[in-house]
XYZ file of C-alpha atoms in Angstrom:
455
model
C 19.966 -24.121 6.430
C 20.348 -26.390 3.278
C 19.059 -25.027 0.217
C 17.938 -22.019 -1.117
C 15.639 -20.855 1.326
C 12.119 -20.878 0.673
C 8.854 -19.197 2.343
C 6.162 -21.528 4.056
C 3.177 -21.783 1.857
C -0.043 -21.683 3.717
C -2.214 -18.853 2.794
C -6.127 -19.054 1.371
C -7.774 -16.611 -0.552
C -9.628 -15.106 2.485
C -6.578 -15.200 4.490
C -5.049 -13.282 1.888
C -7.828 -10.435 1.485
C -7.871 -10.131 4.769
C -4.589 -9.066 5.257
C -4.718 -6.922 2.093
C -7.628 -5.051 3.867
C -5.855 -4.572 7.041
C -2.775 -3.689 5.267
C -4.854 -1.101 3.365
C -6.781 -0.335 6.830
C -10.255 0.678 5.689
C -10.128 3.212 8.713
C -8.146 4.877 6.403
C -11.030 7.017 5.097
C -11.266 9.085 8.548
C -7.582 9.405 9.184
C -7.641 10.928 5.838
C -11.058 12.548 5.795
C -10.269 16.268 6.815
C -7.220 16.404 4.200
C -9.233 14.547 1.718
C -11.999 16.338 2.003
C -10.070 19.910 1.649
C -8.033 18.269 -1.655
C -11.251 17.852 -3.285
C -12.905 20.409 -2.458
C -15.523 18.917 -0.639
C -16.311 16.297 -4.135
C -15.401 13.102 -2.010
C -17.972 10.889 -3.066
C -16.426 12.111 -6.771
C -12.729 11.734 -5.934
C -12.731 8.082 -4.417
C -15.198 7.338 -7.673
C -11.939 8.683 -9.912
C -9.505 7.189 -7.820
C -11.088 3.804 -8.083
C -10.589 4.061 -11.504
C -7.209 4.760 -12.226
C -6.720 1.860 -9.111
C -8.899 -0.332 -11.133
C -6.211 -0.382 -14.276
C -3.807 -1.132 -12.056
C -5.009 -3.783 -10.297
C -6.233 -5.552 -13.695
C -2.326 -5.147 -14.570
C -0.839 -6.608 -11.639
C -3.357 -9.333 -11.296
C -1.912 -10.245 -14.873
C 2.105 -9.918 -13.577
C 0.830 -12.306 -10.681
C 0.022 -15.020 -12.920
C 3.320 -14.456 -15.050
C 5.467 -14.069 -12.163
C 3.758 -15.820 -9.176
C 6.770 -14.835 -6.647
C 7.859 -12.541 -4.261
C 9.603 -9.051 -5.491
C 5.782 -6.702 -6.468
C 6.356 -4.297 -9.249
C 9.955 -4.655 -8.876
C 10.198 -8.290 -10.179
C 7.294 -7.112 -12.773
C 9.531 -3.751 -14.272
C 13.094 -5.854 -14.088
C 11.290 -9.163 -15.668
C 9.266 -7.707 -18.473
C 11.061 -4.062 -19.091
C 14.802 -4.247 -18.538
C 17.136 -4.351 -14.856
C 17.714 -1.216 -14.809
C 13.890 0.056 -15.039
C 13.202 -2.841 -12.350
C 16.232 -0.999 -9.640
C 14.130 2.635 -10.097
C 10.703 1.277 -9.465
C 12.143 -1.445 -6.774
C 14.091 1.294 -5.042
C 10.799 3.383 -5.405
C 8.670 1.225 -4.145
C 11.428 0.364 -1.172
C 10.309 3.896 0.341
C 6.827 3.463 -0.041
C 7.329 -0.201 2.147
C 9.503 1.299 4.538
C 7.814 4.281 5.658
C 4.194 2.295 5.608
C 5.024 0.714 9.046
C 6.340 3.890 10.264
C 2.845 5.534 9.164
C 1.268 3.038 11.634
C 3.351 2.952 14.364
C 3.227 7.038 14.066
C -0.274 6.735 14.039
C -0.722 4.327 16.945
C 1.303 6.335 19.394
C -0.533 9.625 18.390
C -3.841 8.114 19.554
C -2.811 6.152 22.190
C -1.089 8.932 23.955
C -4.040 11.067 23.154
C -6.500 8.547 25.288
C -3.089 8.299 28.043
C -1.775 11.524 27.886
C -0.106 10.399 31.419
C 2.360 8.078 29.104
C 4.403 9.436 26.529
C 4.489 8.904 22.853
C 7.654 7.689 22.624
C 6.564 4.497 24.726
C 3.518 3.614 22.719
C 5.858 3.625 19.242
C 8.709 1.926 20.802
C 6.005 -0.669 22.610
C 4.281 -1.292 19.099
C 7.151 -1.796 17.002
C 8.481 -4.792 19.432
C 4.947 -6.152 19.172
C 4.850 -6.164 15.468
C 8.506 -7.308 15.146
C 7.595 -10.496 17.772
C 4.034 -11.167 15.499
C 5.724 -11.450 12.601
C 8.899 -13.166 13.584
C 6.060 -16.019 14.857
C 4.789 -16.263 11.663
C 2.652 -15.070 8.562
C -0.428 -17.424 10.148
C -0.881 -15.283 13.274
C -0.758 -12.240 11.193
C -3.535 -13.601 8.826
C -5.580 -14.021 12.443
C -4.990 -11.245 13.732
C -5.911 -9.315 10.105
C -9.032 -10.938 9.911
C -10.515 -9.819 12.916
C -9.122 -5.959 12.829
C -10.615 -6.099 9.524
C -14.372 -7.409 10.388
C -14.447 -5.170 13.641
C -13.402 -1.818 11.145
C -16.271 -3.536 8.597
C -18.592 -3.031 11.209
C -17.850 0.065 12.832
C -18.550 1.391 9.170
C -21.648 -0.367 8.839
C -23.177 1.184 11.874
C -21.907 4.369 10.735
C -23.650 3.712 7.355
C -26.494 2.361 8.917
C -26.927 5.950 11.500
C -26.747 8.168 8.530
C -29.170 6.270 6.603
C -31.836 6.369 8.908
C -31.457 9.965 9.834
C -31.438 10.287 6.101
C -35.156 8.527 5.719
C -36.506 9.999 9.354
C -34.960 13.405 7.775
C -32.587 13.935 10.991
C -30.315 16.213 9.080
C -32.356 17.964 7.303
C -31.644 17.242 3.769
C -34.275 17.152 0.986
C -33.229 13.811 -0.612
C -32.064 10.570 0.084
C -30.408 10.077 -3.461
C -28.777 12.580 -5.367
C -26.050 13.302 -8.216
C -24.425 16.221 -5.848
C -21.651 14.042 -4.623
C -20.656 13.522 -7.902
C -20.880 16.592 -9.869
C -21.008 20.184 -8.184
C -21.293 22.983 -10.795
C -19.314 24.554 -8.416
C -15.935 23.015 -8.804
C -13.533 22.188 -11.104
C -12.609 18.969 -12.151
C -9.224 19.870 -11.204
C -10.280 19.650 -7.603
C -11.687 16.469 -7.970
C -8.403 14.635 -9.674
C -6.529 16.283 -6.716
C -7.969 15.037 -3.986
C -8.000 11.865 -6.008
C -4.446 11.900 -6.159
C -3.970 12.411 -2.894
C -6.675 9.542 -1.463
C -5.159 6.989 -3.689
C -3.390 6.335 -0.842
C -6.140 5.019 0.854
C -6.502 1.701 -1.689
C -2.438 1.130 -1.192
C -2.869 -2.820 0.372
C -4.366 -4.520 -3.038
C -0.713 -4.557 -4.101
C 1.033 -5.274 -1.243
C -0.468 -9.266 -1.194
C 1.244 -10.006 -4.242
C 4.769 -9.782 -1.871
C 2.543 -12.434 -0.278
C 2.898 -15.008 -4.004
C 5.166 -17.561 -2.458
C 3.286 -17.887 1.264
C 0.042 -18.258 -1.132
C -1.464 -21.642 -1.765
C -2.174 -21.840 -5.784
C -0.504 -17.964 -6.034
C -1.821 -17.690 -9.589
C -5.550 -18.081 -8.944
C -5.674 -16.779 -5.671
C -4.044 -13.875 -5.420
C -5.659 -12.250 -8.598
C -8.687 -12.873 -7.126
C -7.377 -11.344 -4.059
C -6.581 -7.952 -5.439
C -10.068 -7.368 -7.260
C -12.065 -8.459 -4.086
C -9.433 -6.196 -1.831
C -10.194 -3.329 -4.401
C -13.633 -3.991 -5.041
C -14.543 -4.148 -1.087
C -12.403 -0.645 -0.497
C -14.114 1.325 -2.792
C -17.690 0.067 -1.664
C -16.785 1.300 1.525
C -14.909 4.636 0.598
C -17.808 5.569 -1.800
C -20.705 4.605 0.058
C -19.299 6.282 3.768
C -18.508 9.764 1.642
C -21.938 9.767 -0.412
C -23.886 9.389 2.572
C -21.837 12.487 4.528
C -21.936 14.630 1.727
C -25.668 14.355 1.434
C -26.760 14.304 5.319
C -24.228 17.035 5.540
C -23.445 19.314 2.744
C -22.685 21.986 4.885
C -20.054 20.377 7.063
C -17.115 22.560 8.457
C -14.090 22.019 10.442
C -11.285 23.525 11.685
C -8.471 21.505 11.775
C -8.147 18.441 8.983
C -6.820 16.098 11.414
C -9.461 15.641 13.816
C -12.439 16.173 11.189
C -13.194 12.836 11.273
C -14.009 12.588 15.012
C -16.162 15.716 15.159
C -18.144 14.184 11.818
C -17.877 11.091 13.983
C -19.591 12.803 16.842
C -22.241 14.593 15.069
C -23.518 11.290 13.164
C -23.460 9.320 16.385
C -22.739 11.297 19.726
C -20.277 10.312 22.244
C -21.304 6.837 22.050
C -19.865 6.335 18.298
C -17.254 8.592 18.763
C -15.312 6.495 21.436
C -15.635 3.065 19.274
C -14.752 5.154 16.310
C -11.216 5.877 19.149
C -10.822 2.512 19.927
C -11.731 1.302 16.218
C -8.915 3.490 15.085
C -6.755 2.375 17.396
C -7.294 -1.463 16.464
C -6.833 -0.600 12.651
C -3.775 1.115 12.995
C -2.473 -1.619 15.250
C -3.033 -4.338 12.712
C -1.769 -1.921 9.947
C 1.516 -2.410 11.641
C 1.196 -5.890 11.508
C 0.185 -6.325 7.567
C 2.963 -3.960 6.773
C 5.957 -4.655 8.253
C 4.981 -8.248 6.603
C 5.039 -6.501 3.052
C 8.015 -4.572 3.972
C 9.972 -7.920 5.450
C 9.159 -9.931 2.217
C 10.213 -7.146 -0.347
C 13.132 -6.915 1.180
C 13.935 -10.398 1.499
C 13.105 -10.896 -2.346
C 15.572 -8.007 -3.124
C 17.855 -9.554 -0.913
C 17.484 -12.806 -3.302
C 18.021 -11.246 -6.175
C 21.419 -9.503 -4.306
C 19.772 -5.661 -4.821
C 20.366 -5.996 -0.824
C 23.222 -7.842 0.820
C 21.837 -11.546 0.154
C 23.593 -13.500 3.107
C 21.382 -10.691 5.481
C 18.645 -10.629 4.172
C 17.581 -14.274 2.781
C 17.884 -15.646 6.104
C 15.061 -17.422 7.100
C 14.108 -18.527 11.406
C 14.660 -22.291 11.521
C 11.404 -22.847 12.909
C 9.028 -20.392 11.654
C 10.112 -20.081 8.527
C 9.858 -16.172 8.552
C 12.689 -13.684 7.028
C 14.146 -13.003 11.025
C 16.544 -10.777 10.004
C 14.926 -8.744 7.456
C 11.926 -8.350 9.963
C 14.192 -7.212 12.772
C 15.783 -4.731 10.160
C 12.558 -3.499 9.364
C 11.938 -2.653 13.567
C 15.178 -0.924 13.625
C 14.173 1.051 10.827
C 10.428 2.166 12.020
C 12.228 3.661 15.430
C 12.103 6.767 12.663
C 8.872 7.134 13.743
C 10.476 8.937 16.952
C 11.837 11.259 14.958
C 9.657 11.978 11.642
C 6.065 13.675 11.476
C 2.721 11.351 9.480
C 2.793 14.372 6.930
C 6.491 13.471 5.573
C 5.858 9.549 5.748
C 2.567 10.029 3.522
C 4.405 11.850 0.904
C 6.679 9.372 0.677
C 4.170 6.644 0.342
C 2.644 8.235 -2.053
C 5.040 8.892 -4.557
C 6.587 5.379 -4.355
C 2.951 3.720 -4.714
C 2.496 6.021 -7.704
C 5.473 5.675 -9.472
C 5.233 1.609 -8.757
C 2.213 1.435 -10.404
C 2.816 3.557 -13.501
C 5.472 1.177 -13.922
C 3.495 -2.173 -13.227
C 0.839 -1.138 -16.177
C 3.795 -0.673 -18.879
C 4.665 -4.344 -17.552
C 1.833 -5.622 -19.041
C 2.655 -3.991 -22.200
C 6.365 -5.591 -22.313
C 5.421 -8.780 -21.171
C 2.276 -9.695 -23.330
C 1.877 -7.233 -26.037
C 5.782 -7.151 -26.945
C 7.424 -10.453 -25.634
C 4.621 -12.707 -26.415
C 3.396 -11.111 -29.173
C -0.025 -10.846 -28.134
C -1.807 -8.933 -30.500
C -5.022 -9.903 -31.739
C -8.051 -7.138 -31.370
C -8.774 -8.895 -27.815
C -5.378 -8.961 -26.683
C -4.127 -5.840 -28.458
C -7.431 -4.227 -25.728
C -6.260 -6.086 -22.855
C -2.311 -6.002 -23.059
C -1.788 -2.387 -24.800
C -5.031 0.022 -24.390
C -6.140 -1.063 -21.135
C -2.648 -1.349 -19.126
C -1.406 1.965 -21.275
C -4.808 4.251 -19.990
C -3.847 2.837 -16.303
C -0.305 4.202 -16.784
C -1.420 7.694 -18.201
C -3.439 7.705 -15.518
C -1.945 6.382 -12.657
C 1.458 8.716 -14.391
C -1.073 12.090 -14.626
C -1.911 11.709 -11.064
C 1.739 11.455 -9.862
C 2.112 14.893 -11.544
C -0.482 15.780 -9.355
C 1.481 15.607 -6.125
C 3.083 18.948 -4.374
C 6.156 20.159 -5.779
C 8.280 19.094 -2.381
C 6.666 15.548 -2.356
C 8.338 15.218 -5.902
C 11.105 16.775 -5.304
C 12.033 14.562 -2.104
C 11.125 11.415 -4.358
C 13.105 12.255 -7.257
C 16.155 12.904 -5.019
C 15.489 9.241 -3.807
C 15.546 8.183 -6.910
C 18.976 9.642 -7.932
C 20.452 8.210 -4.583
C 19.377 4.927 -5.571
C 20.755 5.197 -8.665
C 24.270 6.323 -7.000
C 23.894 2.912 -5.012
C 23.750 1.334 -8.279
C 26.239 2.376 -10.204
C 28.393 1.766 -6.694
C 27.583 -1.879 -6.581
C 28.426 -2.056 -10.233
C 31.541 -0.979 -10.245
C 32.641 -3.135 -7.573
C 31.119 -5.633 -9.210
C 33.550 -4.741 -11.824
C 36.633 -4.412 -9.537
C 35.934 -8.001 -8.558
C 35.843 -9.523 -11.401
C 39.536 -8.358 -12.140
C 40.819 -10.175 -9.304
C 42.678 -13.374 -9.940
C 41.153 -15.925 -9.157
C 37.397 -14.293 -8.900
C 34.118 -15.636 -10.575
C 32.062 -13.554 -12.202
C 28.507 -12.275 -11.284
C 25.567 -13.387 -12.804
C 24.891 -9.215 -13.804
C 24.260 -6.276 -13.306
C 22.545 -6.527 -10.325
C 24.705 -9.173 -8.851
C 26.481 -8.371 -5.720
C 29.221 -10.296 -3.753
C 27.877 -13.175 -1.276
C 28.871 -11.051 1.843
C 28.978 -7.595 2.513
């Protein structure tokens, strides 16, 4: 190859919602429900309401890094950029665990269900099967993936619809039994604490991760800083809708609704709005969703990884290479397969907690952006700006920071420790980046981040 390598541009603003959606797998909500649902104390309707919120900030903050830095690299090119390096390596090397283990989380997934309709076949065979799939689909190029994205995403649109739609009219032909149609309940139960409610919001923020994952997308995006702004707030926008609406309507045709074990909650809430019928599209809906998932994030993963490969964080003769004809990063993608075989070894609970504290800490990070890049570089400060570059991205980051504190003590604890070894990596690299530069004859590196050509 001749040249710095560079990504094929050729997505549209659909194309790229699309992809955010299925990244973010609106299906989401019933893999989720039973924990959910226990987190906040039954306050769904109330948690997904606060955890739009605090994803609301956020999303105003990166749509604003977007359009300052309209390239691949998320909230890591956004913290090194506008804050310092060093800043940018923690949240980057945060938000590297949250990629990695995102693919993982749907090939997990896939294999669980798929072995649960073929309990003839193994497992093992559905996650190794899946993660070849993905690893082929993307190697062919971010076009079929945009395909493919958009229709997982308008079949999982309509499976919630007809949900919707059931509920609804048992709620008007009073099928369930409940007094009202509309009603505050959802949103504020005497009976529980507001504690409760910010929990389980912690915990379902999870469910809107995909809003930021496009912006890895910035350099495969046709007119980046228009389009994918308006990406994220339609992505976010279209989630919560969803989210909110699906756990109002439960909570009031249901208010009494028990289960016994979290994980299959879903299915038996499934089964009880729409019988046997709904229950096995909600299977095969699932399966679909977590399918395509796999497809949206080993994308996000490949290009992360191929912009910290650019900017030498990773070994930058790996992982810039690009396929001569599809212009996809090959080797980074097939990196990414080798890694999601963990999903042989490693249980959905672990990869979740993981997820979740790199998405968290990512995003504290990406609203304090905002601050250093507008309201302190470019001295952005009158009332208007001093609003949207200082109060409004500094609310999003106490928030988005609170929340993190709301995670278990072991989800931290496992984080943090990531943390540290990432910050053993970096002071490795820099002292050899040291010890080269004392060689005769040597160049030096371009800083601190700067690694030799080939490793």
């Amino acid at each position: 190859m001749n040249g710095k390598p560079t990504l094929a541009k050729s997505l549209k603003l659909h194309q790229v919602v699309f992809m955010g959606l299925a990244w973010m797998t609106p299906m989401i909500f019933f893999t989720v429900y039973g924990v959910a649902y226990q987190a906040a104390h039954g306050m769904l309707a109330a948690a997904y309401v606060t955890a739009f919120v605090a994803i609301f900030f956020t999303a105003y903050s990166y749509s604003r890094m977007v359009k300052a830095y309209p390239i691949s690299g998320s909230a890591y090119t956004y913290t090194k950029k506008s804050i310092h390096p060093h800043a940018g390596f923690l949240v980057g090397w945060a938000l590297l665990m949250d990629y990695i283990f995102s693919p993982i989380i749907a090939i997990l997934t896939f294999g669980i269900f798929m072995h649960t309709e073929f309990p003839s076949i193994p497992t093992a065979v559905w996650i190794i099967l899946m993660n070849v799939v993905l690893v082929l689909v993307n190697i062919i190029g971010i076009k079929s993936v945009a395909r493919i994205s958009g229709i997982s995403v308008m079949v999982q649109i309509g499976f919630i619809l007809v949900f919707c739609v059931l509920i609804g009219k048992d709620l008007l032909t009073g099928g369930t039994g409940s007094p009202a149609v509309f009603s505050l309940a959802p949103f504020f139960g005497p009976e529980v604490s507001f504690g409760a409610v910010f929990s389980g919001a912690a915990l379902i923020c999870f469910c809107f991760l995909g809003f930021d994952a496009v912006t890895t997308m910035s350099e495969e995006t046709i007119d980046a800083k228009k389009t994918v702004p308006k990406a994220i707030f339609l992505i976010v926008l279209i989630a919560a809708s969803m989210y909110i609406a699906i756990s109002y309507l439960s909570e009031i045709a249901y208010p009494h609704f028990t289960f016994a074990n979290p994980d299959n909650a879903a299915y038996h809430l499934v089964k009880l709005v729409g019988g046997n019928l709904l229950s096995a599209f909600f299977i095969t809906v699932l399966i679909v969703a977590t399918f395509t998932q796999g497809v949206s994030s080993v994308t996000s993963v490949s290009r992360f990884m191929y912009a910290l490969g650019r900017e030498s964080i990773l070994p930058k003769k790996w992982f810039t290479s690009l396929h001569p004809k599809y212009q996809t990063p090959v080797t980074t993608i097939l990196v990414v397969g080798v890694i999601s075989m963990a999903a042989l070894f490693i249980n959905l609970d672990s990869a979740v907690m993981f997820v979740s504290f790199g998405a968290l800490t990512a995003f504290t990070f990406v609203n304090l952006s905002v601050i250093f890049h507008y309201y302190i570089k470019l001295k952005k400060r009158s009332p208007k700006e001093t609003f949207l570059y200082l109060i409004f991205p500094l609310t999003g980051a106490g928030f988005i920071g609170w929340l993190l504190t709301l995670l278990n003590p072991f989800t931290l604890g496992v984080g943090m420790a990531w943390v540290i070894l990432g910050f053993i990596y970096l002071f490795a690299k820099n002292e050899w980046s040291k010890a080269k530069k004392g060689q005769p004859g040597s160049s030096k590196n371009e800083g601190a981040f700067a690694a030799r050509k080939s490793m």
